[in-house]
Amino acid sequence: MAIGWKRICCPIDFSDPSREALRVAVDLCAAFGAELTLFHSYQLPGYTLPEGSVVASPKMLQELADQAEAHLQEWRAVAEGMGARNVRVAKSVGEPASEIVAFAREQQQDLMVVGTHGRTGLRHALLGSTAERVVRRAGCPVLTVHPEGKARAT
Ligand SMILES: Nc1ncnc2c1ncn2[C@@H]1O[C@H](COP(=O)(O)OP(=O)(O)O)[C@@H](O)[C@H]1O
Ligand SMILES: [Mg+2]
């Protein structure tokens, strides 16, 4: 086989469309004998007031990190239930698209599999905003998976 995808990254936001993307990523990993990495990025709550900016407390930061980790572990089990054998999880804090693209570059991922949509789920948009930014900026091929997949007529 000419294509040698050995590291496949599936960025997830824990939405149904990202679960469909995960299904495809798991099948591709099996086909190529690739390692699967589930990646989640989250943003910290914070806002600015005339007096200055309000940022999350260390306790809150830890809670957010723990929550993200717990969801990632749940989804690792989901991936294994779908047949994945070699699953890693990773997370980072920041604007999701930038974090996804940077992670894939740094970790030398060969392919990314993302949902066309995510939690916002504006069905009239061809691609969600994160998916669009990832497709534009990624250093590796990006496969976009429509949540309705094969059921779709066109
Ligand atoms: N915070 C995130 N961390 C990792 N992957 C994400 C994140 N947000 C979105 N994605 C990925 O991008 C896909 C498309 O989501 P997005 O473009 O945000 O759509 P929407 O605008 O509907 O939320 C998701 O199915 C998922 O694969
Ligand atoms: Mg989104």
PDB file of C-alpha atoms and ligand atoms in Angstrom:
ATOM      1  CA  MET A   1       0.000   0.000   0.000  1.00  0.00           C
ATOM      2  CA  ALA A   2       1.424   3.383  -1.014  1.00  0.00           C
ATOM      3  CA  ILE A   3      -0.242   5.333   1.767  1.00  0.00           C
ATOM      4  CA  GLY A   4       1.376   4.681   5.139  1.00  0.00           C
ATOM      5  CA  TRP A   5      -0.827   6.336   7.720  1.00  0.00           C
ATOM      6  CA  LYS A   6       0.529   5.199  11.068  1.00  0.00           C
ATOM      7  CA  ARG A   7      -0.698   7.971  13.338  1.00  0.00           C
ATOM      8  CA  ILE A   8      -4.296   9.023  13.059  1.00  0.00           C
ATOM      9  CA  CYS A   9      -5.720  11.818  15.163  1.00  0.00           C
ATOM     10  CA  CYS A  10      -9.405  12.223  15.901  1.00  0.00           C
ATOM     11  CA  PRO A  11     -10.149  15.599  17.485  1.00  0.00           C
ATOM     12  CA  ILE A  12     -13.303  15.294  19.561  1.00  0.00           C
ATOM     13  CA  ASP A  13     -15.674  17.711  21.260  1.00  0.00           C
ATOM     14  CA  PHE A  14     -17.791  14.866  22.716  1.00  0.00           C
ATOM     15  CA  SER A  15     -20.638  15.601  20.279  1.00  0.00           C
ATOM     16  CA  ASP A  16     -22.566  13.031  18.209  1.00  0.00           C
ATOM     17  CA  PRO A  17     -20.908  14.161  14.948  1.00  0.00           C
ATOM     18  CA  SER A  18     -17.470  13.648  16.492  1.00  0.00           C
ATOM     19  CA  ARG A  19     -18.568  10.142  17.514  1.00  0.00           C
ATOM     20  CA  GLU A  20     -19.319   9.395  13.865  1.00  0.00           C
ATOM     21  CA  ALA A  21     -15.869  10.699  12.948  1.00  0.00           C
ATOM     22  CA  LEU A  22     -14.424   8.423  15.627  1.00  0.00           C
ATOM     23  CA  ARG A  23     -16.095   5.407  14.022  1.00  0.00           C
ATOM     24  CA  VAL A  24     -14.345   6.178  10.728  1.00  0.00           C
ATOM     25  CA  ALA A  25     -11.036   6.875  12.481  1.00  0.00           C
ATOM     26  CA  VAL A  26     -11.224   3.513  14.282  1.00  0.00           C
ATOM     27  CA  ASP A  27     -11.852   1.662  10.988  1.00  0.00           C
ATOM     28  CA  LEU A  28      -8.962   3.473   9.294  1.00  0.00           C
ATOM     29  CA  CYS A  29      -6.650   2.613  12.188  1.00  0.00           C
ATOM     30  CA  ALA A  30      -7.577  -1.045  11.809  1.00  0.00           C
ATOM     31  CA  ALA A  31      -7.017  -0.903   8.043  1.00  0.00           C
ATOM     32  CA  PHE A  32      -3.629   0.787   8.327  1.00  0.00           C
ATOM     33  CA  GLY A  33      -2.435  -0.669  11.627  1.00  0.00           C
ATOM     34  CA  ALA A  34      -2.275   2.877  12.933  1.00  0.00           C
ATOM     35  CA  GLU A  35      -2.205   4.331  16.410  1.00  0.00           C
ATOM     36  CA  LEU A  36      -5.268   6.427  17.291  1.00  0.00           C
ATOM     37  CA  THR A  37      -5.026   9.642  19.285  1.00  0.00           C
ATOM     38  CA  LEU A  38      -8.139  11.268  20.682  1.00  0.00           C
ATOM     39  CA  PHE A  39      -7.519  14.953  21.163  1.00  0.00           C
ATOM     40  CA  HIS A  40      -9.646  17.487  22.991  1.00  0.00           C
ATOM     41  CA  SER A  41      -9.045  21.172  23.432  1.00  0.00           C
ATOM     42  CA  TYR A  42     -10.984  23.392  25.772  1.00  0.00           C
ATOM     43  CA  GLN A  43     -11.079  27.064  26.539  1.00  0.00           C
ATOM     44  CA  LEU A  44     -10.906  28.650  29.951  1.00  0.00           C
ATOM     45  CA  PRO A  45     -13.728  30.803  31.196  1.00  0.00           C
ATOM     46  CA  GLY A  46     -12.748  34.419  31.629  1.00  0.00           C
ATOM     47  CA  TYR A  47     -13.974  37.870  30.786  1.00  0.00           C
ATOM     48  CA  THR A  48     -12.852  41.461  30.986  1.00  0.00           C
ATOM     49  CA  LEU A  49     -14.412  44.185  33.083  1.00  0.00           C
ATOM     50  CA  PRO A  50     -13.491  47.870  33.208  1.00  0.00           C
ATOM     51  CA  GLU A  51     -11.587  47.034  36.425  1.00  0.00           C
ATOM     52  CA  GLY A  52      -9.521  44.320  34.777  1.00  0.00           C
ATOM     53  CA  SER A  53      -9.935  40.751  33.686  1.00  0.00           C
ATOM     54  CA  VAL A  54     -11.509  37.906  35.599  1.00  0.00           C
ATOM     55  CA  VAL A  55      -9.755  34.588  35.245  1.00  0.00           C
ATOM     56  CA  ALA A  56     -10.421  31.090  36.525  1.00  0.00           C
ATOM     57  CA  SER A  57      -9.034  30.117  39.921  1.00  0.00           C
ATOM     58  CA  PRO A  58      -6.418  27.356  40.193  1.00  0.00           C
ATOM     59  CA  LYS A  59      -9.096  25.101  41.676  1.00  0.00           C
ATOM     60  CA  MET A  60     -11.361  25.723  38.710  1.00  0.00           C
ATOM     61  CA  LEU A  61      -8.493  25.100  36.272  1.00  0.00           C
ATOM     62  CA  GLN A  62      -7.877  21.751  37.918  1.00  0.00           C
ATOM     63  CA  GLU A  63     -11.571  20.874  37.769  1.00  0.00           C
ATOM     64  CA  LEU A  64     -11.740  21.680  34.078  1.00  0.00           C
ATOM     65  CA  ALA A  65      -8.645  19.599  33.377  1.00  0.00           C
ATOM     66  CA  ASP A  66     -10.044  16.687  35.414  1.00  0.00           C
ATOM     67  CA  GLN A  67     -13.372  16.897  33.608  1.00  0.00           C
ATOM     68  CA  ALA A  68     -11.725  16.895  30.181  1.00  0.00           C
ATOM     69  CA  GLU A  69      -9.563  13.948  31.207  1.00  0.00           C
ATOM     70  CA  ALA A  70     -12.581  11.990  32.486  1.00  0.00           C
ATOM     71  CA  HIS A  71     -14.471  12.540  29.209  1.00  0.00           C
ATOM     72  CA  LEU A  72     -11.409  11.530  27.215  1.00  0.00           C
ATOM     73  CA  GLN A  73     -11.104   8.310  29.199  1.00  0.00           C
ATOM     74  CA  GLU A  74     -14.792   7.563  28.557  1.00  0.00           C
ATOM     75  CA  TRP A  75     -14.268   8.108  24.862  1.00  0.00           C
ATOM     76  CA  ARG A  76     -11.157   5.956  24.864  1.00  0.00           C
ATOM     77  CA  ALA A  77     -13.407   3.152  26.151  1.00  0.00           C
ATOM     78  CA  VAL A  78     -15.922   3.973  23.400  1.00  0.00           C
ATOM     79  CA  ALA A  79     -13.134   3.755  20.790  1.00  0.00           C
ATOM     80  CA  GLU A  80     -12.017   0.416  22.219  1.00  0.00           C
ATOM     81  CA  GLY A  81     -15.640  -0.759  22.096  1.00  0.00           C
ATOM     82  CA  MET A  82     -15.610   0.136  18.391  1.00  0.00           C
ATOM     83  CA  GLY A  83     -12.568  -2.104  17.957  1.00  0.00           C
ATOM     84  CA  ALA A  84      -9.611   0.269  18.396  1.00  0.00           C
ATOM     85  CA  ARG A  85      -6.526  -1.399  19.836  1.00  0.00           C
ATOM     86  CA  ASN A  86      -3.959   1.296  20.295  1.00  0.00           C
ATOM     87  CA  VAL A  87      -5.542   4.470  21.685  1.00  0.00           C
ATOM     88  CA  ARG A  88      -3.875   7.491  23.239  1.00  0.00           C
ATOM     89  CA  VAL A  89      -5.623  10.568  24.588  1.00  0.00           C
ATOM     90  CA  ALA A  90      -4.366  14.149  24.766  1.00  0.00           C
ATOM     91  CA  LYS A  91      -5.798  17.498  25.705  1.00  0.00           C
ATOM     92  CA  SER A  92      -4.809  21.141  25.649  1.00  0.00           C
ATOM     93  CA  VAL A  93      -6.120  24.551  26.564  1.00  0.00           C
ATOM     94  CA  GLY A  94      -6.753  27.158  23.901  1.00  0.00           C
ATOM     95  CA  GLU A  95      -8.658  27.959  20.735  1.00  0.00           C
ATOM     96  CA  PRO A  96      -9.639  24.489  19.445  1.00  0.00           C
ATOM     97  CA  ALA A  97      -8.650  24.798  15.765  1.00  0.00           C
ATOM     98  CA  SER A  98      -5.208  26.264  16.544  1.00  0.00           C
ATOM     99  CA  GLU A  99      -4.604  23.668  19.224  1.00  0.00           C
ATOM    100  CA  ILE A 100      -5.685  20.798  16.963  1.00  0.00           C
ATOM    101  CA  VAL A 101      -3.453  21.922  14.084  1.00  0.00           C
ATOM    102  CA  ALA A 102      -0.459  22.543  16.377  1.00  0.00           C
ATOM    103  CA  PHE A 103      -0.901  19.198  18.111  1.00  0.00           C
ATOM    104  CA  ALA A 104      -1.073  17.296  14.823  1.00  0.00           C
ATOM    105  CA  ARG A 105       2.099  19.001  13.603  1.00  0.00           C
ATOM    106  CA  GLU A 106       4.059  18.514  16.807  1.00  0.00           C
ATOM    107  CA  GLN A 107       2.990  14.904  17.188  1.00  0.00           C
ATOM    108  CA  GLN A 108       3.593  14.198  13.496  1.00  0.00           C
ATOM    109  CA  GLN A 109       0.120  12.894  12.843  1.00  0.00           C
ATOM    110  CA  ASP A 110      -0.406  11.484   9.339  1.00  0.00           C
ATOM    111  CA  LEU A 111      -4.148  12.089   9.092  1.00  0.00           C
ATOM    112  CA  MET A 112      -6.920  13.797  10.999  1.00  0.00           C
ATOM    113  CA  VAL A 113     -10.531  12.664  11.012  1.00  0.00           C
ATOM    114  CA  VAL A 114     -13.015  15.329  12.130  1.00  0.00           C
ATOM    115  CA  GLY A 115     -16.779  15.676  12.146  1.00  0.00           C
ATOM    116  CA  THR A 116     -18.245  18.160   9.659  1.00  0.00           C
ATOM    117  CA  HIS A 117     -20.119  19.559  12.655  1.00  0.00           C
ATOM    118  CA  GLY A 118     -19.822  19.557  16.401  1.00  0.00           C
ATOM    119  CA  ARG A 119     -21.659  20.832  19.411  1.00  0.00           C
ATOM    120  CA  THR A 120     -23.010  23.983  17.792  1.00  0.00           C
ATOM    121  CA  GLY A 121     -24.382  21.936  14.946  1.00  0.00           C
ATOM    122  CA  LEU A 122     -25.527  24.617  12.477  1.00  0.00           C
ATOM    123  CA  ARG A 123     -26.719  22.192   9.836  1.00  0.00           C
ATOM    124  CA  HIS A 124     -26.987  24.852   7.111  1.00  0.00           C
ATOM    125  CA  ALA A 125     -23.268  25.500   7.295  1.00  0.00           C
ATOM    126  CA  LEU A 126     -21.200  23.186   5.112  1.00  0.00           C
ATOM    127  CA  LEU A 127     -18.614  22.855   7.854  1.00  0.00           C
ATOM    128  CA  GLY A 128     -18.524  23.942  11.466  1.00  0.00           C
ATOM    129  CA  SER A 129     -16.068  26.708  12.231  1.00  0.00           C
ATOM    130  CA  THR A 130     -13.511  24.469  13.915  1.00  0.00           C
ATOM    131  CA  ALA A 131     -13.649  21.909  11.110  1.00  0.00           C
ATOM    132  CA  GLU A 132     -13.227  24.662   8.513  1.00  0.00           C
ATOM    133  CA  ARG A 133     -10.202  26.184  10.252  1.00  0.00           C
ATOM    134  CA  VAL A 134      -8.605  22.778  10.693  1.00  0.00           C
ATOM    135  CA  VAL A 135      -9.081  21.953   6.991  1.00  0.00           C
ATOM    136  CA  ARG A 136      -7.573  25.315   6.022  1.00  0.00           C
ATOM    137  CA  ARG A 137      -4.522  25.170   8.242  1.00  0.00           C
ATOM    138  CA  ALA A 138      -3.620  21.537   8.813  1.00  0.00           C
ATOM    139  CA  GLY A 139      -0.232  20.253   7.748  1.00  0.00           C
ATOM    140  CA  CYS A 140      -1.637  16.782   7.064  1.00  0.00           C
ATOM    141  CA  PRO A 141      -4.682  15.480   5.184  1.00  0.00           C
ATOM    142  CA  VAL A 142      -8.023  15.995   6.942  1.00  0.00           C
ATOM    143  CA  LEU A 143     -10.961  13.688   6.416  1.00  0.00           C
ATOM    144  CA  THR A 144     -14.312  15.252   7.257  1.00  0.00           C
ATOM    145  CA  VAL A 145     -17.134  12.930   8.256  1.00  0.00           C
ATOM    146  CA  HIS A 146     -20.756  13.941   7.848  1.00  0.00           C
ATOM    147  CA  PRO A 147     -22.838  12.750  10.817  1.00  0.00           C
ATOM    148  CA  GLU A 148     -25.540  11.229   8.621  1.00  0.00           C
ATOM    149  CA  GLY A 149     -22.917   9.484   6.536  1.00  0.00           C
ATOM    150  CA  LYS A 150     -24.188   6.761   4.274  1.00  0.00           C
ATOM    151  CA  ALA A 151     -27.823   7.566   4.980  1.00  0.00           C
ATOM    152  CA  ARG A 152     -27.487  10.796   3.050  1.00  0.00           C
ATOM    153  CA  ALA A 153     -28.899  10.795  -0.492  1.00  0.00           C
ATOM    154  CA  THR A 154     -26.606  13.492  -1.925  1.00  0.00           C
TER     155      THR A 154
HETATM  156  N1  LIG B   1     -12.827  21.641  21.261  1.00  0.00           N
HETATM  157  C1  LIG B   1     -12.556  20.700  20.362  1.00  0.00           C
HETATM  158  N2  LIG B   1     -11.559  19.811  20.580  1.00  0.00           N
HETATM  159  C2  LIG B   1     -11.298  18.849  19.668  1.00  0.00           C
HETATM  160  N3  LIG B   1     -11.977  18.705  18.518  1.00  0.00           N
HETATM  161  C3  LIG B   1     -12.977  19.546  18.256  1.00  0.00           C
HETATM  162  C4  LIG B   1     -13.314  20.594  19.159  1.00  0.00           C
HETATM  163  N4  LIG B   1     -14.354  21.285  18.620  1.00  0.00           N
HETATM  164  C5  LIG B   1     -14.637  20.699  17.448  1.00  0.00           C
HETATM  165  N5  LIG B   1     -13.821  19.643  17.203  1.00  0.00           N
HETATM  166  C6  LIG B   1     -13.841  18.758  16.035  1.00  0.00           C
HETATM  167  O1  LIG B   1     -14.344  19.483  14.928  1.00  0.00           O
HETATM  168  C7  LIG B   1     -15.549  18.893  14.458  1.00  0.00           C
HETATM  169  C8  LIG B   1     -16.464  19.999  13.966  1.00  0.00           C
HETATM  170  O2  LIG B   1     -16.829  20.836  15.054  1.00  0.00           O
HETATM  171  P1  LIG B   1     -17.141  22.380  14.857  1.00  0.00           P
HETATM  172  O3  LIG B   1     -16.469  22.856  13.624  1.00  0.00           O
HETATM  173  O4  LIG B   1     -16.823  23.049  16.151  1.00  0.00           O
HETATM  174  O5  LIG B   1     -18.710  22.370  14.578  1.00  0.00           O
HETATM  175  P2  LIG B   1     -19.850  23.216  15.291  1.00  0.00           P
HETATM  176  O6  LIG B   1     -19.736  24.593  14.730  1.00  0.00           O
HETATM  177  O7  LIG B   1     -21.116  22.490  14.895  1.00  0.00           O
HETATM  178  O8  LIG B   1     -19.593  23.167  16.776  1.00  0.00           O
HETATM  179  C9  LIG B   1     -16.070  18.048  15.626  1.00  0.00           C
HETATM  180  O9  LIG B   1     -16.923  16.980  15.190  1.00  0.00           O
HETATM  181  C10 LIG B   1     -14.757  17.543  16.198  1.00  0.00           C
HETATM  182  O10 LIG B   1     -14.255  16.493  15.372  1.00  0.00           O
HETATM  183 MG    MG B   2     -17.840  23.684  17.805  1.00  0.00          MG
END
